[in-house]
Amino acid sequence: MSRAQSNPSMKLMVLFTASLSWAYQHEAMPPVYLHRDPVTSELLFCSQCPPGTAVKQHCTKDEPTECHPCPDRQFAENWHWGDTCQYCTSVCKERQLVKQHCNSTHDQICECAPGFHLVVEFCIAHSTCPPGYGVTASGTPVSDTVCEPCPDGYFSVGGSSTDPCRPHRNCSELGLWTLKWGTSTSNSLCGSPEKRTTLDCSQNHIVCHTDVTLCEEAFFQSVASLHLSSVPLERLLESLPGRRVDHKSLERLKKACSPQQQVLHLLRMWREQNKDHDKLNGIMQGVNHCERKVSRCQGLKNITFEDLMKVANSLPRKKVQEVDVLAVFSTCLPRQHILQVLHLWKAANNNIDLAKGLSHSLRVLRSQGAPRYLLKGLKKISRIIETTSTYKMYEKMFVSMLQDELCFKPLKPLNE
């Protein structure tokens, strides 16, 4: 008895070697097809043509199959026995780009453009995550965005198909107080402890006013231009009717603000204490009507964070910081977003007329190809704010109100 017959492991090794040899020979042989020789009527096993070629001449008893390359813009992806190749896809569909150009062995491959994914036969925009959800897997040409709820300590304002949840701002690490704890949809709001008891003349903190005060600021800006900054605050204070601003507030205001800012803030403080005053009633009714018209601008209720940043960067002079824009987006109602950004810009640029700032912003945004809804909404606000005839009427009412006070001459310096 031979050694291979007596050793089982040797038998397995011989069998394995024979199997590999048979598989190799089988793989090396091209696939075949049946063809009847037109001369002899004999059925022949002809070799198929490899990818990138087509049958030029079927085999005979004495000659093998003759193949030739596919013509330009045609392909054959597999072994076959056809005498023609397939035509390449001419163009990609809507919202698709060419991933791989056509060659002799492969058709043109198209895939969805960035920001889109394939659903059945159409490219659909990647989904954006809702507020409180962040992106855990970005969309691809064949899959949609994957969103998951933000864990504790993280937030997302939503509206993005790429942004993950972000950690809450740590106010204590910044040496600040936490004014408002973060939620799953908003960041923590920080404030400086020493400024809690002092006047913040720049008003560069985020407070979501129910009345946005843009119209009021435009009115006070026009009133302040009546040479009031040349009049001592004490004299202006004594001339304003109704309940007076206390002298402690006046002293804090004088220390914190520039002369022009002093007038604006004094008028604002006086207005807060005299909302029910008869002489102020006509002016404030008009201002409140203006505020209502501004807040109803439909095109500004669903703008994105990117839209807000475009507006902030388009306004002249001192810019509203991205962190403040994000705070507005995170903490304010959607209808307040654009108005709050304008309010912050106005607080940082007291010397610039709001209507002029909006006009500059619109020119910049148009040159950048900003969305139509954004331009339309800002243009409407600009038209409301710059209604000069309305504010001229308010100015006359205000001057008339001051002139009722015997000692005040609003348009003349004290030394005249």
Tab-separated table of C-alpha atoms in Angstrom:
chain	number	residue	atom	x	y	z
A	1	MET	CA	0.000	0.000	0.000
A	2	SER	CA	1.347	3.442	-0.946
A	3	ARG	CA	2.083	6.141	1.631
A	4	ALA	CA	-0.592	8.476	0.168
A	5	GLN	CA	-3.228	5.751	0.471
A	6	SER	CA	-2.374	5.032	4.112
A	7	ASN	CA	-2.200	8.714	5.231
A	8	PRO	CA	-5.614	10.531	5.313
A	9	SER	CA	-3.984	13.975	5.508
A	10	MET	CA	-1.959	13.190	2.414
A	11	LYS	CA	-5.174	12.219	0.604
A	12	LEU	CA	-6.699	15.583	1.492
A	13	MET	CA	-3.608	17.431	0.250
A	14	VAL	CA	-3.666	15.605	-3.111
A	15	LEU	CA	-7.396	16.291	-3.486
A	16	PHE	CA	-6.930	20.002	-2.637
A	17	THR	CA	-4.071	20.350	-5.162
A	18	ALA	CA	-6.121	18.675	-7.888
A	19	SER	CA	-9.084	20.987	-7.157
A	20	LEU	CA	-6.917	24.103	-7.440
A	21	SER	CA	-5.436	22.860	-10.716
A	22	TRP	CA	-8.910	22.205	-12.154
A	23	ALA	CA	-10.216	25.616	-11.005
A	24	TYR	CA	-7.216	27.429	-12.514
A	25	GLN	CA	-7.668	25.664	-15.829
A	26	HIS	CA	-11.402	26.365	-15.752
A	27	GLU	CA	-10.859	30.083	-15.056
A	28	ALA	CA	-8.259	30.335	-17.809
A	29	MET	CA	-10.696	29.026	-20.398
A	30	PRO	CA	-12.889	31.742	-21.998
A	31	PRO	CA	-16.658	31.206	-21.984
A	32	VAL	CA	-18.088	29.677	-25.149
A	33	TYR	CA	-21.295	29.823	-27.186
A	34	LEU	CA	-22.892	27.496	-29.741
A	35	HIS	CA	-22.642	28.471	-33.384
A	36	ARG	CA	-23.715	26.501	-36.462
A	37	ASP	CA	-21.171	26.610	-39.258
A	38	PRO	CA	-23.050	27.919	-42.342
A	39	VAL	CA	-20.909	25.781	-44.657
A	40	THR	CA	-20.865	22.426	-42.882
A	41	SER	CA	-23.995	22.957	-40.685
A	42	GLU	CA	-21.907	21.608	-37.837
A	43	LEU	CA	-22.552	22.930	-34.304
A	44	LEU	CA	-19.384	24.477	-32.942
A	45	PHE	CA	-18.376	25.728	-29.479
A	46	CYS	CA	-16.960	29.201	-30.199
A	47	SER	CA	-15.076	31.341	-27.686
A	48	GLN	CA	-16.881	34.537	-26.622
A	49	CYS	CA	-15.234	37.947	-27.048
A	50	PRO	CA	-13.716	39.600	-23.949
A	51	PRO	CA	-14.912	42.948	-22.446
A	52	GLY	CA	-14.132	45.929	-24.685
A	53	THR	CA	-14.581	43.944	-27.917
A	54	ALA	CA	-17.296	42.449	-30.156
A	55	VAL	CA	-17.456	39.493	-32.568
A	56	LYS	CA	-16.019	40.307	-35.968
A	57	GLN	CA	-16.056	36.723	-37.329
A	58	HIS	CA	-17.557	33.603	-35.760
A	59	CYS	CA	-15.290	30.606	-35.332
A	60	THR	CA	-14.999	27.799	-37.878
A	61	LYS	CA	-13.792	24.251	-37.561
A	62	ASP	CA	-10.275	25.472	-38.220
A	63	GLU	CA	-10.260	29.106	-36.956
A	64	PRO	CA	-11.130	30.616	-33.545
A	65	THR	CA	-13.569	33.490	-33.016
A	66	GLU	CA	-12.219	36.797	-34.333
A	67	CYS	CA	-12.945	39.872	-32.128
A	68	HIS	CA	-12.426	43.591	-32.742
A	69	PRO	CA	-12.411	46.612	-30.351
A	70	CYS	CA	-15.601	48.526	-29.578
A	71	PRO	CA	-15.928	51.775	-31.582
A	72	ASP	CA	-15.595	55.142	-29.845
A	73	ARG	CA	-18.418	55.974	-27.349
A	74	GLN	CA	-19.417	52.284	-27.203
A	75	PHE	CA	-18.594	49.636	-24.603
A	76	ALA	CA	-18.869	45.936	-23.726
A	77	GLU	CA	-18.701	45.300	-19.988
A	78	ASN	CA	-18.755	41.461	-20.040
A	79	TRP	CA	-17.776	38.492	-22.205
A	80	HIS	CA	-20.352	38.147	-24.995
A	81	TRP	CA	-20.940	36.810	-28.511
A	82	GLY	CA	-22.697	39.839	-30.008
A	83	ASP	CA	-21.360	41.546	-33.110
A	84	THR	CA	-22.001	45.053	-31.684
A	85	CYS	CA	-21.152	46.928	-28.493
A	86	GLN	CA	-23.531	49.035	-26.376
A	87	TYR	CA	-23.752	52.806	-26.761
A	88	CYS	CA	-22.550	54.900	-23.834
A	89	THR	CA	-24.984	57.057	-21.856
A	90	SER	CA	-24.918	60.429	-23.596
A	91	VAL	CA	-25.677	62.803	-20.696
A	92	CYS	CA	-26.259	62.614	-16.971
A	93	LYS	CA	-29.681	63.411	-15.544
A	94	GLU	CA	-30.682	66.585	-13.708
A	95	ARG	CA	-28.558	67.322	-10.597
A	96	GLN	CA	-26.031	64.640	-11.595
A	97	LEU	CA	-22.326	64.890	-12.397
A	98	VAL	CA	-20.016	62.520	-14.308
A	99	LYS	CA	-18.175	60.243	-11.866
A	100	GLN	CA	-16.404	58.148	-14.536
A	101	HIS	CA	-16.264	58.811	-18.261
A	102	CYS	CA	-17.210	56.114	-20.755
A	103	ASN	CA	-14.493	53.727	-22.001
A	104	SER	CA	-14.472	50.494	-23.987
A	105	THR	CA	-15.321	48.320	-20.968
A	106	HIS	CA	-17.579	50.600	-18.872
A	107	ASP	CA	-20.506	52.910	-19.461
A	108	GLN	CA	-20.390	56.526	-18.279
A	109	ILE	CA	-21.110	56.577	-14.527
A	110	CYS	CA	-23.141	59.474	-13.108
A	111	GLU	CA	-23.759	60.362	-9.482
A	112	CYS	CA	-25.757	63.001	-7.646
A	113	ALA	CA	-24.114	66.396	-7.252
A	114	PRO	CA	-22.865	67.485	-3.792
A	115	GLY	CA	-25.801	68.144	-1.478
A	116	PHE	CA	-28.060	65.577	-3.184
A	117	HIS	CA	-28.663	61.816	-2.953
A	118	LEU	CA	-30.331	59.264	-5.205
A	119	VAL	CA	-33.918	58.203	-4.460
A	120	VAL	CA	-35.173	55.716	-7.083
A	121	GLU	CA	-34.072	57.623	-10.236
A	122	PHE	CA	-34.010	61.192	-8.939
A	123	CYS	CA	-31.474	63.236	-6.999
A	124	ILE	CA	-33.091	64.728	-3.874
A	125	ALA	CA	-31.544	67.382	-1.621
A	126	HIS	CA	-30.014	66.110	1.608
A	127	SER	CA	-32.325	66.567	4.583
A	128	THR	CA	-31.538	69.257	7.148
A	129	CYS	CA	-31.674	68.378	10.820
A	130	PRO	CA	-34.443	69.992	12.905
A	131	PRO	CA	-33.590	72.105	15.980
A	132	GLY	CA	-32.218	69.928	18.768
A	133	TYR	CA	-30.770	67.389	16.322
A	134	GLY	CA	-27.255	67.235	14.880
A	135	VAL	CA	-25.667	65.484	11.919
A	136	THR	CA	-24.029	62.171	12.830
A	137	ALA	CA	-23.461	61.031	9.245
A	138	SER	CA	-23.275	63.435	6.335
A	139	GLY	CA	-25.260	62.667	3.223
A	140	THR	CA	-23.540	61.031	0.262
A	141	PRO	CA	-24.553	60.723	-3.411
A	142	VAL	CA	-26.464	57.545	-2.476
A	143	SER	CA	-27.595	58.178	1.120
A	144	ASP	CA	-29.389	60.921	3.057
A	145	THR	CA	-28.218	62.861	6.098
A	146	VAL	CA	-28.453	61.006	9.415
A	147	CYS	CA	-29.648	63.167	12.338
A	148	GLU	CA	-29.722	62.260	16.027
A	149	PRO	CA	-30.898	64.176	19.127
A	150	CYS	CA	-28.244	66.301	20.803
A	151	PRO	CA	-26.940	64.736	24.040
A	152	ASP	CA	-26.877	66.632	27.336
A	153	GLY	CA	-24.520	69.602	27.185
A	154	TYR	CA	-24.885	70.026	23.425
A	155	PHE	CA	-27.222	71.990	21.163
A	156	SER	CA	-28.155	72.564	17.547
A	157	VAL	CA	-30.202	75.399	16.089
A	158	GLY	CA	-31.109	73.104	13.187
A	159	GLY	CA	-31.483	73.946	9.533
A	160	SER	CA	-28.160	72.378	8.485
A	161	SER	CA	-27.339	69.189	6.583
A	162	THR	CA	-23.695	69.209	7.726
A	163	ASP	CA	-23.392	70.637	11.266
A	164	PRO	CA	-23.185	68.285	14.260
A	165	CYS	CA	-24.416	69.221	17.729
A	166	ARG	CA	-22.149	71.790	19.384
A	167	PRO	CA	-21.171	71.939	23.080
A	168	HIS	CA	-22.784	74.609	25.233
A	169	ARG	CA	-20.664	77.664	25.959
A	170	ASN	CA	-18.984	77.322	29.382
A	171	CYS	CA	-19.529	80.759	30.907
A	172	SER	CA	-17.458	80.098	34.035
A	173	GLU	CA	-14.395	79.197	31.950
A	174	LEU	CA	-14.770	82.584	30.244
A	175	GLY	CA	-14.976	84.369	33.585
A	176	LEU	CA	-18.640	85.228	32.961
A	177	TRP	CA	-21.953	84.539	34.614
A	178	THR	CA	-24.522	82.211	33.077
A	179	LEU	CA	-27.535	84.371	32.267
A	180	LYS	CA	-29.410	81.541	30.571
A	181	TRP	CA	-28.627	77.836	30.581
A	182	GLY	CA	-28.282	76.129	27.231
A	183	THR	CA	-30.927	73.769	25.906
A	184	SER	CA	-30.912	71.221	23.108
A	185	THR	CA	-31.794	74.043	20.691
A	186	SER	CA	-29.888	77.026	22.111
A	187	ASN	CA	-26.465	77.891	23.473
A	188	SER	CA	-25.787	79.145	26.984
A	189	LEU	CA	-26.038	82.915	27.321
A	190	CYS	CA	-23.207	84.548	29.259
A	191	GLY	CA	-22.912	87.973	30.831
A	192	SER	CA	-20.344	90.009	32.707
A	193	PRO	CA	-21.165	90.175	36.444
A	194	GLU	CA	-19.764	93.681	36.890
A	195	LYS	CA	-22.069	95.015	34.183
A	196	ARG	CA	-25.228	93.861	35.906
A	197	THR	CA	-25.364	97.056	37.922
A	198	THR	CA	-23.968	99.425	35.300
A	199	LEU	CA	-25.430	100.956	32.192
A	200	ASP	CA	-24.491	99.077	29.022
A	201	CYS	CA	-24.445	101.981	26.608
A	202	SER	CA	-23.595	99.847	23.574
A	203	GLN	CA	-26.510	97.480	24.360
A	204	ASN	CA	-24.394	94.761	22.795
A	205	HIS	CA	-26.146	92.001	24.725
A	206	ILE	CA	-28.881	89.765	23.430
A	207	VAL	CA	-32.346	90.671	24.673
A	208	CYS	CA	-35.236	89.559	22.492
A	209	HIS	CA	-37.547	92.548	22.721
A	210	THR	CA	-41.232	92.033	22.042
A	211	ASP	CA	-41.126	95.455	20.385
A	212	VAL	CA	-37.935	95.480	18.383
A	213	THR	CA	-37.472	99.284	18.753
A	214	LEU	CA	-36.033	99.809	15.269
A	215	CYS	CA	-38.661	102.391	14.363
A	216	GLU	CA	-38.232	104.047	17.735
A	217	GLU	CA	-34.468	104.202	17.248
A	218	ALA	CA	-34.932	105.744	13.813
A	219	PHE	CA	-37.236	108.367	15.327
A	220	PHE	CA	-34.914	109.143	18.245
A	221	GLN	CA	-32.022	109.340	15.781
A	222	SER	CA	-33.879	112.030	13.824
A	223	VAL	CA	-34.796	113.875	17.039
A	224	ALA	CA	-31.197	113.746	18.275
A	225	SER	CA	-30.132	115.501	15.082
A	226	LEU	CA	-32.022	118.627	16.235
A	227	HIS	CA	-28.842	119.943	17.933
A	228	LEU	CA	-30.004	118.348	21.195
A	229	SER	CA	-26.532	116.963	21.885
A	230	SER	CA	-25.327	120.556	22.387
A	231	VAL	CA	-27.833	121.035	25.213
A	232	PRO	CA	-26.821	119.872	28.723
A	233	LEU	CA	-28.688	116.720	29.719
A	234	GLU	CA	-29.967	118.363	32.897
A	235	ARG	CA	-31.679	121.103	30.904
A	236	LEU	CA	-33.143	118.626	28.414
A	237	LEU	CA	-34.314	116.463	31.307
A	238	GLU	CA	-36.086	119.399	32.975
A	239	SER	CA	-37.804	120.303	29.700
A	240	LEU	CA	-39.260	116.846	29.055
A	241	PRO	CA	-42.857	116.646	30.325
A	242	GLY	CA	-44.237	113.936	32.562
A	243	ARG	CA	-42.284	111.753	34.985
A	244	ARG	CA	-38.584	112.568	34.998
A	245	VAL	CA	-35.603	110.248	34.816
A	246	ASP	CA	-33.868	110.178	38.209
A	247	HIS	CA	-30.516	111.956	38.544
A	248	LYS	CA	-28.617	108.766	39.491
A	249	SER	CA	-29.550	107.197	36.156
A	250	LEU	CA	-28.589	110.451	34.459
A	251	GLU	CA	-25.118	110.445	36.054
A	252	ARG	CA	-24.507	106.810	35.078
A	253	LEU	CA	-25.575	107.630	31.540
A	254	LYS	CA	-23.182	110.600	31.314
A	255	LYS	CA	-20.245	108.437	32.426
A	256	ALA	CA	-20.992	105.541	30.075
A	257	CYS	CA	-22.106	107.188	26.832
A	258	SER	CA	-20.911	109.658	24.219
A	259	PRO	CA	-22.842	112.992	23.913
A	260	GLN	CA	-24.984	111.730	21.032
A	261	GLN	CA	-25.620	108.419	22.769
A	262	GLN	CA	-26.575	110.301	25.926
A	263	VAL	CA	-29.479	112.000	24.147
A	264	LEU	CA	-30.693	108.735	22.584
A	265	HIS	CA	-30.574	106.836	25.881
A	266	LEU	CA	-32.149	109.676	27.860
A	267	LEU	CA	-35.062	109.800	25.409
A	268	ARG	CA	-35.420	106.026	25.640
A	269	MET	CA	-35.393	106.073	29.459
A	270	TRP	CA	-37.893	108.970	29.480
A	271	ARG	CA	-40.157	107.094	27.070
A	272	GLU	CA	-40.162	104.023	29.348
A	273	GLN	CA	-41.426	106.141	32.260
A	274	ASN	CA	-44.035	108.060	30.251
A	275	LYS	CA	-45.722	105.542	27.965
A	276	ASP	CA	-49.117	106.784	29.152
A	277	HIS	CA	-48.369	110.521	28.790
A	278	ASP	CA	-50.900	112.359	26.611
A	279	LYS	CA	-48.290	114.357	24.678
A	280	LEU	CA	-46.269	111.221	23.934
A	281	ASN	CA	-49.279	109.157	22.941
A	282	GLY	CA	-49.533	110.438	19.340
A	283	ILE	CA	-45.844	109.854	18.652
A	284	MET	CA	-45.766	106.366	20.174
A	285	GLN	CA	-48.906	105.279	18.322
A	286	GLY	CA	-47.165	106.099	15.056
A	287	VAL	CA	-43.949	104.362	16.145
A	288	ASN	CA	-45.885	101.269	17.272
A	289	HIS	CA	-47.690	101.185	13.918
A	290	CYS	CA	-44.293	101.256	12.215
A	291	GLU	CA	-43.054	98.428	14.477
A	292	ARG	CA	-46.059	96.263	13.590
A	293	LYS	CA	-45.460	96.767	9.873
A	294	VAL	CA	-41.788	95.841	10.249
A	295	SER	CA	-42.511	92.692	12.283
A	296	ARG	CA	-44.985	91.465	9.643
A	297	CYS	CA	-42.403	91.239	6.855
A	298	GLN	CA	-43.211	87.693	5.709
A	299	GLY	CA	-39.977	87.103	3.794
A	300	LEU	CA	-37.875	87.393	6.958
A	301	LYS	CA	-39.566	84.756	9.125
A	302	ASN	CA	-37.748	81.664	7.838
A	303	ILE	CA	-34.249	82.871	7.044
A	304	THR	CA	-31.236	80.717	7.880
A	305	PHE	CA	-28.202	81.423	10.037
A	306	GLU	CA	-26.195	81.864	6.829
A	307	ASP	CA	-28.681	84.539	5.703
A	308	LEU	CA	-28.254	86.373	9.020
A	309	MET	CA	-24.470	86.335	8.648
A	310	LYS	CA	-24.761	87.721	5.109
A	311	VAL	CA	-26.837	90.622	6.434
A	312	ALA	CA	-24.489	91.224	9.384
A	313	ASN	CA	-21.441	91.314	7.102
A	314	SER	CA	-23.149	93.556	4.535
A	315	LEU	CA	-23.879	96.378	6.987
A	316	PRO	CA	-21.269	99.195	7.072
A	317	ARG	CA	-18.700	100.088	9.734
A	318	LYS	CA	-18.601	98.040	12.929
A	319	LYS	CA	-19.860	94.489	12.331
A	320	VAL	CA	-22.082	92.371	14.549
A	321	GLN	CA	-19.944	89.432	15.721
A	322	GLU	CA	-20.772	85.883	14.650
A	323	VAL	CA	-21.190	84.794	18.286
A	324	ASP	CA	-23.869	87.474	18.763
A	325	VAL	CA	-25.641	86.483	15.539
A	326	LEU	CA	-25.618	82.874	16.746
A	327	ALA	CA	-27.034	83.976	20.108
A	328	VAL	CA	-29.863	85.773	18.297
A	329	PHE	CA	-30.531	82.722	16.122
A	330	SER	CA	-30.483	80.427	19.170
A	331	THR	CA	-32.573	82.460	21.608
A	332	CYS	CA	-34.991	84.644	19.621
A	333	LEU	CA	-38.151	83.824	17.710
A	334	PRO	CA	-37.698	83.402	13.927
A	335	ARG	CA	-39.671	86.590	13.191
A	336	GLN	CA	-37.240	88.528	15.414
A	337	HIS	CA	-33.965	87.263	13.908
A	338	ILE	CA	-33.246	89.877	11.250
A	339	LEU	CA	-34.643	92.709	13.361
A	340	GLN	CA	-32.446	91.784	16.330
A	341	VAL	CA	-29.331	91.728	14.134
A	342	LEU	CA	-30.227	95.193	12.833
A	343	HIS	CA	-30.837	96.318	16.416
A	344	LEU	CA	-27.377	95.080	17.491
A	345	TRP	CA	-25.735	96.765	14.509
A	346	LYS	CA	-27.536	100.045	15.264
A	347	ALA	CA	-26.444	99.892	18.912
A	348	ALA	CA	-22.809	99.519	17.793
A	349	ASN	CA	-23.085	102.231	15.113
A	350	ASN	CA	-25.093	105.028	16.703
A	351	ASN	CA	-23.698	107.655	14.336
A	352	ILE	CA	-24.980	105.925	11.193
A	353	ASP	CA	-28.553	106.422	10.056
A	354	LEU	CA	-30.448	103.122	9.978
A	355	ALA	CA	-31.979	103.804	6.560
A	356	LYS	CA	-28.525	104.520	5.099
A	357	GLY	CA	-27.166	101.337	6.653
A	358	LEU	CA	-29.973	99.295	5.093
A	359	SER	CA	-29.400	100.943	1.714
A	360	HIS	CA	-25.684	100.019	1.880
A	361	SER	CA	-26.569	96.460	2.930
A	362	LEU	CA	-28.933	96.016	-0.022
A	363	ARG	CA	-26.272	97.161	-2.504
A	364	VAL	CA	-23.738	94.693	-1.088
A	365	LEU	CA	-26.213	91.802	-0.973
A	366	ARG	CA	-27.328	92.406	-4.565
A	367	SER	CA	-23.705	92.327	-5.746
A	368	GLN	CA	-23.244	89.000	-3.918
A	369	GLY	CA	-26.335	87.436	-5.503
A	370	ALA	CA	-28.252	87.109	-2.214
A	371	PRO	CA	-31.597	85.227	-2.263
A	372	ARG	CA	-34.558	87.194	-3.560
A	373	TYR	CA	-36.651	86.706	-0.406
A	374	LEU	CA	-33.876	88.244	1.711
A	375	LEU	CA	-33.532	91.290	-0.551
A	376	LYS	CA	-37.302	91.728	-0.692
A	377	GLY	CA	-37.679	91.626	3.101
A	378	LEU	CA	-34.849	94.084	3.767
A	379	LYS	CA	-36.152	96.417	1.082
A	380	LYS	CA	-39.550	96.463	2.763
A	381	ILE	CA	-37.999	97.311	6.143
A	382	SER	CA	-35.934	100.036	4.490
A	383	ARG	CA	-39.033	101.576	2.902
A	384	ILE	CA	-40.862	101.573	6.240
A	385	ILE	CA	-37.930	103.079	8.168
A	386	GLU	CA	-37.065	105.791	5.645
A	387	THR	CA	-40.578	107.225	5.367
A	388	THR	CA	-39.230	110.723	5.969
A	389	SER	CA	-42.604	112.484	5.936
A	390	THR	CA	-43.733	110.428	8.932
A	391	TYR	CA	-40.649	111.218	10.977
A	392	LYS	CA	-40.767	114.900	10.008
A	393	MET	CA	-44.261	114.947	11.491
A	394	TYR	CA	-43.006	113.267	14.673
A	395	GLU	CA	-40.153	115.774	14.916
A	396	LYS	CA	-42.609	118.687	14.750
A	397	MET	CA	-44.769	117.075	17.431
A	398	PHE	CA	-41.715	116.557	19.650
A	399	VAL	CA	-40.387	120.087	19.178
A	400	SER	CA	-43.863	121.487	19.838
A	401	MET	CA	-44.049	119.439	23.017
A	402	LEU	CA	-40.698	120.789	24.229
A	403	GLN	CA	-41.545	124.361	23.314
A	404	ASP	CA	-44.520	124.171	25.646
A	405	GLU	CA	-41.909	124.242	28.420
A	406	LEU	CA	-41.140	127.949	29.001
A	407	CYS	CA	-37.371	127.761	29.503
A	408	PHE	CA	-36.368	125.536	26.588
A	409	LYS	CA	-35.183	126.716	23.144
A	410	PRO	CA	-34.399	123.438	21.364
A	411	LEU	CA	-32.430	124.710	18.391
A	412	LYS	CA	-30.110	127.209	20.125
A	413	PRO	CA	-26.991	126.613	22.256
A	414	LEU	CA	-27.002	127.933	25.823
A	415	ASN	CA	-24.518	130.763	25.172
A	416	GLU	CA	-26.761	132.484	22.612
